[in-house]
């Protein structure tokens, strides 16, 4: 199934991402290690409307428009890339945007910077919430939606990371795009695909997408929070929901969901010097900038797994650069310490 066949079976989307994104080899890194790693540049899906979330939002926001919404509700961490992409896309589509951002102390939120700065610039309203409140984010957004409805607004809720059945189409479509990339690579077996896992929608979409187009590509996720068991559950649920909701003729078992655990480090959005030094080194060998929260840890994990001889990673590997550059800007001081 090629991309135009895919678009015929997929729900309609609103075009926000600049696709297809390039798929290019690394040079310095590959030479140094003797690996064959390519990078799918989903950091180039846009400038501000960029990264992996914008692919999912093409489908989520189409659904919001179809339901005649005038306001979108979204949530994430204080430096959420997802919320930044949502705020920008909402502004572009003429929708109001309200964001729930997790901070240690909502009475004293950090100053606007990087992602949060762009969210406000785009006119999004920010409500800071505690980690405890964030733990019940779905209820929080449903309550906020009810209040807004009572005021005559038509809210649309986007769950964390747009990682649900409709959002999964974004990376199902990326799988179809990757299949075309693979056909253009030097001859050889299909590569394995590696991506970061934060809320699971990217991995779920890739797994579903390669099944839907009938191309058995191993998809390996590196989790940047929680653990493998958690994400096998989460990703399996997203796949099940998408299969049910859209009547997809595919089957996803827990065996299809491969997570390389062990690279969370100090915790979500927390770094150790080794991770920052790794980001520095790749910037210097290849001119490629990873982010400290997702792609830096994931690429470090990929490198360690390659060194250990992970059975799925023996040949060519395509790493999905899911974006997150503003997150790096928010950590300038920490990063400067390793430069
Ligand atoms: C959200 C995010 C991810 C994780 O994707 P999920 O679909 O949430 O698992 C990876 N990289 C970046 C830069 C992100 O912002």
Short mmCIF file of C-alpha atoms and ligand atoms in Angstrom, two decimals:
data_model
loop_
_atom_site.label_atom_id
_atom_site.label_comp_id
_atom_site.label_asym_id
_atom_site.label_seq_id
_atom_site.Cartn_x
_atom_site.Cartn_y
_atom_site.Cartn_z
CA UNK A 1 0.00 0.00 0.00
CA UNK A 2 1.56 3.30 -1.05
CA UNK A 3 0.90 6.70 0.46
CA UNK A 4 -1.99 7.65 -1.83
CA UNK A 5 -3.67 4.27 -1.24
CA UNK A 6 -3.14 4.88 2.47
CA UNK A 7 -4.80 8.28 2.28
CA UNK A 8 -7.82 6.68 0.64
CA UNK A 9 -8.39 4.33 3.59
CA UNK A 10 -7.39 6.78 6.36
CA UNK A 11 -9.77 9.34 7.87
CA UNK A 12 -9.31 12.83 6.48
CA UNK A 13 -6.74 15.12 8.02
CA UNK A 14 -5.94 18.81 8.07
CA UNK A 15 -2.53 19.33 6.52
CA UNK A 16 -0.23 20.93 9.10
CA UNK A 17 3.04 19.00 8.84
CA UNK A 18 5.60 19.45 6.10
CA UNK A 19 5.85 15.93 4.80
CA UNK A 20 7.42 13.78 3.55
CA UNK A 21 10.31 14.55 5.87
CA UNK A 22 13.84 13.63 4.72
CA UNK A 23 15.37 10.29 5.66
CA UNK A 24 19.13 10.73 5.69
CA UNK A 25 22.20 8.82 6.83
CA UNK A 26 24.46 9.87 9.66
CA UNK A 27 28.08 10.24 8.62
CA UNK A 28 30.46 10.94 11.51
CA UNK A 29 28.57 8.76 13.97
CA UNK A 30 28.36 5.79 11.60
CA UNK A 31 31.99 6.11 10.65
CA UNK A 32 33.06 6.29 14.27
CA UNK A 33 31.06 3.24 15.38
CA UNK A 34 30.69 1.19 12.21
CA UNK A 35 26.88 1.38 12.37
CA UNK A 36 24.37 2.04 9.60
CA UNK A 37 21.96 4.49 11.20
CA UNK A 38 19.67 6.77 9.21
CA UNK A 39 17.53 9.54 10.61
CA UNK A 40 13.93 10.26 9.66
CA UNK A 41 13.83 14.00 10.19
CA UNK A 42 10.45 14.49 11.85
CA UNK A 43 12.06 17.39 13.67
CA UNK A 44 11.58 19.08 10.28
CA UNK A 45 7.79 18.72 10.08
CA UNK A 46 7.73 22.48 10.71
CA UNK A 47 9.39 25.24 12.67
CA UNK A 48 7.01 25.76 15.58
CA UNK A 49 4.31 23.35 14.39
CA UNK A 50 7.02 20.70 14.42
CA UNK A 51 8.04 17.35 15.83
CA UNK A 52 6.01 14.16 16.05
CA UNK A 53 2.90 15.68 17.65
CA UNK A 54 1.97 17.66 14.58
CA UNK A 55 1.52 14.47 12.55
CA UNK A 56 -1.01 13.22 15.11
CA UNK A 57 -2.70 16.61 15.35
CA UNK A 58 -3.44 16.52 11.61
CA UNK A 59 -6.02 13.85 12.42
CA UNK A 60 -7.09 14.99 15.93
CA UNK A 61 -7.74 18.55 14.82
CA UNK A 62 -9.57 17.43 11.69
CA UNK A 63 -11.90 15.58 14.08
CA UNK A 64 -12.18 18.72 16.24
CA UNK A 65 -13.16 20.80 13.19
CA UNK A 66 -15.61 18.12 12.01
CA UNK A 67 -17.25 18.30 15.44
CA UNK A 68 -17.48 22.07 15.10
CA UNK A 69 -15.23 22.72 18.10
CA UNK A 70 -14.11 26.26 18.84
CA UNK A 71 -11.74 25.41 21.70
CA UNK A 72 -9.16 22.67 22.22
CA UNK A 73 -7.98 21.44 25.60
CA UNK A 74 -4.58 19.78 25.92
CA UNK A 75 -2.15 18.83 28.67
CA UNK A 76 1.50 18.06 29.26
CA UNK A 77 4.61 18.82 31.24
CA UNK A 78 5.77 22.37 31.81
CA UNK A 79 7.92 22.21 28.64
CA UNK A 80 5.45 20.18 26.61
CA UNK A 81 6.30 19.95 22.90
CA UNK A 82 2.83 18.58 22.34
CA UNK A 83 1.16 21.63 23.91
CA UNK A 84 3.37 23.97 21.90
CA UNK A 85 2.47 22.24 18.63
CA UNK A 86 -1.20 22.23 19.66
CA UNK A 87 -1.17 25.93 20.54
CA UNK A 88 0.35 26.80 17.16
CA UNK A 89 -1.99 24.56 15.17
CA UNK A 90 -5.01 25.86 17.08
CA UNK A 91 -4.02 29.45 16.29
CA UNK A 92 -3.59 28.54 12.65
CA UNK A 93 -7.04 26.93 12.51
CA UNK A 94 -8.79 29.70 14.41
CA UNK A 95 -9.45 27.61 17.52
CA UNK A 96 -8.96 28.81 21.07
CA UNK A 97 -6.56 26.70 23.14
CA UNK A 98 -6.39 25.96 26.83
CA UNK A 99 -3.44 24.04 28.24
CA UNK A 100 -2.91 22.22 31.53
CA UNK A 101 0.78 22.18 32.31
CA UNK A 102 2.30 20.17 35.17
CA UNK A 103 4.63 22.05 37.53
CA UNK A 104 5.85 21.35 41.08
CA UNK A 105 4.15 24.46 42.46
CA UNK A 106 1.37 26.15 40.44
CA UNK A 107 1.56 29.19 42.75
CA UNK A 108 5.13 29.74 41.58
CA UNK A 109 5.38 28.53 38.02
CA UNK A 110 8.72 28.88 36.23
CA UNK A 111 9.01 31.94 33.98
CA UNK A 112 7.71 31.58 30.43
CA UNK A 113 10.52 30.18 28.29
CA UNK A 114 11.04 28.00 25.23
CA UNK A 115 7.89 25.87 24.73
CA UNK A 116 5.72 27.66 27.31
CA UNK A 117 6.74 31.01 25.86
CA UNK A 118 5.64 29.93 22.39
CA UNK A 119 2.34 28.61 23.79
CA UNK A 120 1.51 32.04 25.24
CA UNK A 121 2.80 33.77 22.13
CA UNK A 122 0.24 31.74 20.16
CA UNK A 123 -2.48 32.97 22.49
CA UNK A 124 -3.03 29.75 24.43
CA UNK A 125 -4.34 30.07 27.95
CA UNK A 126 -2.15 28.18 30.44
CA UNK A 127 -3.40 26.64 33.66
CA UNK A 128 -0.62 25.26 35.84
CA UNK A 129 -1.49 22.12 37.77
CA UNK A 130 0.25 20.05 40.45
CA UNK A 131 1.59 16.55 39.74
CA UNK A 132 -1.36 15.17 41.78
CA UNK A 133 -3.88 17.07 39.68
CA UNK A 134 -2.04 15.98 36.55
CA UNK A 135 -2.39 12.34 37.59
CA UNK A 136 -6.14 12.81 36.94
CA UNK A 137 -5.65 14.92 33.81
CA UNK A 138 -8.44 13.22 31.86
CA UNK A 139 -11.03 14.05 34.54
CA UNK A 140 -9.60 17.54 34.85
CA UNK A 141 -10.08 18.19 31.15
CA UNK A 142 -13.59 16.68 31.15
CA UNK A 143 -14.55 19.00 34.04
CA UNK A 144 -13.04 22.00 32.26
CA UNK A 145 -14.88 21.02 29.07
CA UNK A 146 -18.20 20.91 30.99
CA UNK A 147 -17.59 24.37 32.41
CA UNK A 148 -16.75 25.72 28.96
CA UNK A 149 -19.84 24.06 27.48
CA UNK A 150 -21.99 25.75 30.10
CA UNK A 151 -20.51 29.04 28.86
CA UNK A 152 -21.60 28.22 25.32
CA UNK A 153 -18.27 27.02 23.99
CA UNK A 154 -17.66 23.86 21.99
CA UNK A 155 -14.57 22.23 23.51
CA UNK A 156 -12.60 19.33 22.07
CA UNK A 157 -10.31 17.35 24.39
CA UNK A 158 -6.97 16.07 23.12
CA UNK A 159 -5.58 13.44 25.51
CA UNK A 160 -1.92 13.58 26.57
CA UNK A 161 0.36 13.54 23.51
CA UNK A 162 -2.66 13.08 21.19
CA UNK A 163 -1.95 9.42 21.89
CA UNK A 164 -5.32 7.86 21.16
CA UNK A 165 -7.02 6.07 18.27
CA UNK A 166 -7.48 9.13 16.07
CA UNK A 167 -4.00 10.53 16.79
CA UNK A 168 -2.42 7.16 15.99
CA UNK A 169 -3.22 7.78 12.32
CA UNK A 170 -0.40 10.34 12.27
CA UNK A 171 2.24 7.65 12.67
CA UNK A 172 0.31 5.09 10.67
CA UNK A 173 0.70 7.55 7.82
CA UNK A 174 4.39 8.05 8.74
CA UNK A 175 4.84 4.26 8.38
CA UNK A 176 3.51 4.48 4.82
CA UNK A 177 5.90 7.38 4.22
CA UNK A 178 8.80 5.37 5.68
CA UNK A 179 8.01 2.47 3.35
CA UNK A 180 8.65 4.84 0.43
CA UNK A 181 11.86 6.00 2.14
CA UNK A 182 13.01 2.38 2.49
CA UNK A 183 12.41 1.77 -1.22
CA UNK A 184 14.77 4.66 -1.97
CA UNK A 185 17.59 3.37 0.28
CA UNK A 186 20.58 1.44 -1.06
CA UNK A 187 19.52 -2.18 -1.65
CA UNK A 188 19.13 -4.32 1.44
CA UNK A 189 16.55 -5.69 3.85
CA UNK A 190 14.11 -3.23 5.44
CA UNK A 191 15.65 -1.40 8.39
CA UNK A 192 14.39 -1.55 11.96
CA UNK A 193 12.73 1.63 13.18
CA UNK A 194 13.57 3.18 16.55
CA UNK A 195 11.64 5.99 18.27
CA UNK A 196 11.21 7.56 21.69
CA UNK A 197 8.20 6.60 23.80
CA UNK A 198 6.59 9.21 26.04
CA UNK A 199 2.85 8.66 25.78
CA UNK A 200 2.89 5.79 23.30
CA UNK A 201 0.99 7.16 20.32
CA UNK A 202 3.98 7.33 18.01
CA UNK A 203 4.96 3.72 18.58
CA UNK A 204 1.35 2.52 18.40
CA UNK A 205 0.89 4.31 15.08
CA UNK A 206 4.10 2.90 13.61
CA UNK A 207 3.24 -0.66 14.65
CA UNK A 208 -0.30 -0.38 13.27
CA UNK A 209 0.86 1.40 10.14
CA UNK A 210 3.44 -1.18 9.09
CA UNK A 211 0.86 -3.92 9.66
CA UNK A 212 -1.77 -2.06 7.67
CA UNK A 213 0.52 -1.60 4.67
CA UNK A 214 1.71 -5.20 5.01
CA UNK A 215 5.36 -4.52 5.65
CA UNK A 216 6.83 -6.45 8.61
CA UNK A 217 9.23 -3.86 9.99
CA UNK A 218 10.44 -4.25 13.58
CA UNK A 219 9.58 -1.13 15.61
CA UNK A 220 11.55 -0.58 18.79
CA UNK A 221 10.68 2.07 21.35
CA UNK A 222 12.93 3.55 24.01
CA UNK A 223 10.86 4.78 26.96
CA UNK A 224 11.78 8.11 28.54
CA UNK A 225 9.56 7.61 31.61
CA UNK A 226 7.78 4.76 33.42
CA UNK A 227 8.83 1.26 32.28
CA UNK A 228 8.40 -1.33 29.55
CA UNK A 229 5.39 -3.06 31.21
CA UNK A 230 3.55 0.23 31.50
CA UNK A 231 4.07 1.12 27.85
CA UNK A 232 3.30 -2.35 26.51
CA UNK A 233 -0.09 -1.91 28.19
CA UNK A 234 -0.60 1.68 27.03
CA UNK A 235 0.45 0.99 23.44
CA UNK A 236 -1.59 -2.20 23.26
CA UNK A 237 -4.66 -0.23 24.42
CA UNK A 238 -4.16 2.48 21.78
CA UNK A 239 -3.78 -0.19 19.07
CA UNK A 240 -6.89 -2.04 20.28
CA UNK A 241 -8.94 1.18 20.34
CA UNK A 242 -7.82 2.16 16.83
CA UNK A 243 -8.52 -1.33 15.46
CA UNK A 244 -12.02 -1.25 17.00
CA UNK A 245 -12.90 2.32 16.15
CA UNK A 246 -11.75 2.14 12.53
CA UNK A 247 -12.39 -1.53 11.85
CA UNK A 248 -8.75 -2.17 10.90
CA UNK A 249 -8.00 -5.61 9.53
CA UNK A 250 -4.82 -6.11 11.57
CA UNK A 251 -3.87 -7.76 14.83
CA UNK A 252 -1.40 -6.39 17.36
CA UNK A 253 -0.12 -8.59 20.17
CA UNK A 254 2.11 -7.62 23.07
CA UNK A 255 4.94 -9.41 21.19
CA UNK A 256 4.75 -6.71 18.52
CA UNK A 257 5.47 -4.03 21.10
CA UNK A 258 9.21 -3.97 21.70
CA UNK A 259 10.53 -1.59 24.32
CA UNK A 260 14.22 -1.17 25.11
CA UNK A 261 13.95 -0.15 28.77
CA UNK A 262 16.78 1.20 30.92
CA UNK A 263 17.40 4.69 29.56
CA UNK A 264 15.03 6.81 31.67
CA UNK A 265 18.01 7.86 33.79
CA UNK A 266 17.10 10.21 36.62
CA UNK A 267 13.50 10.47 35.45
CA UNK A 268 11.29 12.24 32.93
CA UNK A 269 12.85 15.50 31.72
CA UNK A 270 15.76 15.07 34.15
CA UNK A 271 19.25 14.58 32.79
CA UNK A 272 22.61 13.24 33.79
CA UNK A 273 25.89 14.53 32.34
CA UNK A 274 26.36 11.40 30.20
CA UNK A 275 23.16 12.18 28.28
CA UNK A 276 24.07 15.80 27.70
CA UNK A 277 27.59 14.85 26.63
CA UNK A 278 26.05 12.41 24.15
CA UNK A 279 23.90 15.17 22.66
CA UNK A 280 27.01 17.31 22.39
CA UNK A 281 29.00 14.57 20.64
CA UNK A 282 26.32 13.86 18.01
CA UNK A 283 25.99 17.59 17.36
CA UNK A 284 29.72 17.69 16.71
CA UNK A 285 30.04 14.55 14.57
CA UNK A 286 26.90 15.08 12.50
CA UNK A 287 25.48 18.56 13.01
CA UNK A 288 22.34 16.90 14.33
CA UNK A 289 20.72 18.37 17.43
CA UNK A 290 18.82 16.02 19.73
CA UNK A 291 16.67 17.14 22.64
CA UNK A 292 17.40 16.29 26.28
CA UNK A 293 13.94 14.88 27.17
CA UNK A 294 13.21 12.41 24.35
CA UNK A 295 15.54 12.00 21.41
CA UNK A 296 18.81 12.41 23.34
CA UNK A 297 17.97 9.59 25.74
CA UNK A 298 16.53 7.47 22.96
CA UNK A 299 19.53 7.82 20.69
CA UNK A 300 21.84 7.07 23.59
CA UNK A 301 19.71 3.98 24.27
CA UNK A 302 19.90 3.00 20.59
CA UNK A 303 23.69 3.33 20.65
CA UNK A 304 23.97 1.16 23.77
CA UNK A 305 21.66 -1.46 22.25
CA UNK A 306 23.70 -1.46 19.03
CA UNK A 307 26.85 -1.97 21.09
CA UNK A 308 25.17 -4.85 22.96
CA UNK A 309 24.08 -6.45 19.68
CA UNK A 310 20.27 -6.15 20.05
CA UNK A 311 18.91 -8.88 17.73
CA UNK A 312 16.48 -6.55 15.90
CA UNK A 313 19.17 -3.97 15.22
CA UNK A 314 21.74 -6.05 13.35
CA UNK A 315 21.28 -4.31 9.99
CA UNK A 316 20.30 -0.83 8.94
CA UNK A 317 18.38 1.26 11.48
CA UNK A 318 16.16 4.27 10.97
CA UNK A 319 15.94 6.51 14.01
CA UNK A 320 12.91 8.82 14.07
CA UNK A 321 13.96 12.28 15.17
CA UNK A 322 10.71 13.29 16.86
CA UNK A 323 11.77 16.92 17.47
CA UNK A 324 11.87 18.76 20.78
CA UNK A 325 14.48 21.41 20.03
CA UNK A 326 12.79 24.04 22.26
CA UNK A 327 13.31 21.66 25.19
CA UNK A 328 17.03 22.03 24.66
CA UNK A 329 16.70 25.81 24.82
CA UNK A 330 15.05 25.46 28.22
CA UNK A 331 18.14 23.63 29.53
CA UNK A 332 20.88 25.96 28.36
CA UNK A 333 22.63 26.21 31.72
CA UNK A 334 22.76 22.46 32.28
CA UNK A 335 24.01 21.85 28.76
CA UNK A 336 26.65 24.58 28.97
CA UNK A 337 28.26 22.60 31.80
CA UNK A 338 29.36 19.87 29.34
CA UNK A 339 30.56 22.19 26.58
C1 LIG B 1 6.04 13.59 22.77
C2 LIG B 1 7.38 13.36 22.21
C3 LIG B 1 7.88 12.06 22.01
C4 LIG B 1 7.13 10.83 22.43
O1 LIG B 1 6.09 10.47 21.57
P1 LIG B 1 4.80 9.74 22.13
O2 LIG B 1 3.95 9.55 20.97
O3 LIG B 1 4.22 10.65 23.17
O4 LIG B 1 5.24 8.46 22.75
C5 LIG B 1 9.12 11.92 21.44
N1 LIG B 1 9.87 12.99 21.12
C6 LIG B 1 9.45 14.24 21.32
C7 LIG B 1 10.36 15.35 20.97
C8 LIG B 1 8.19 14.48 21.87
O5 LIG B 1 7.78 15.74 22.07
#
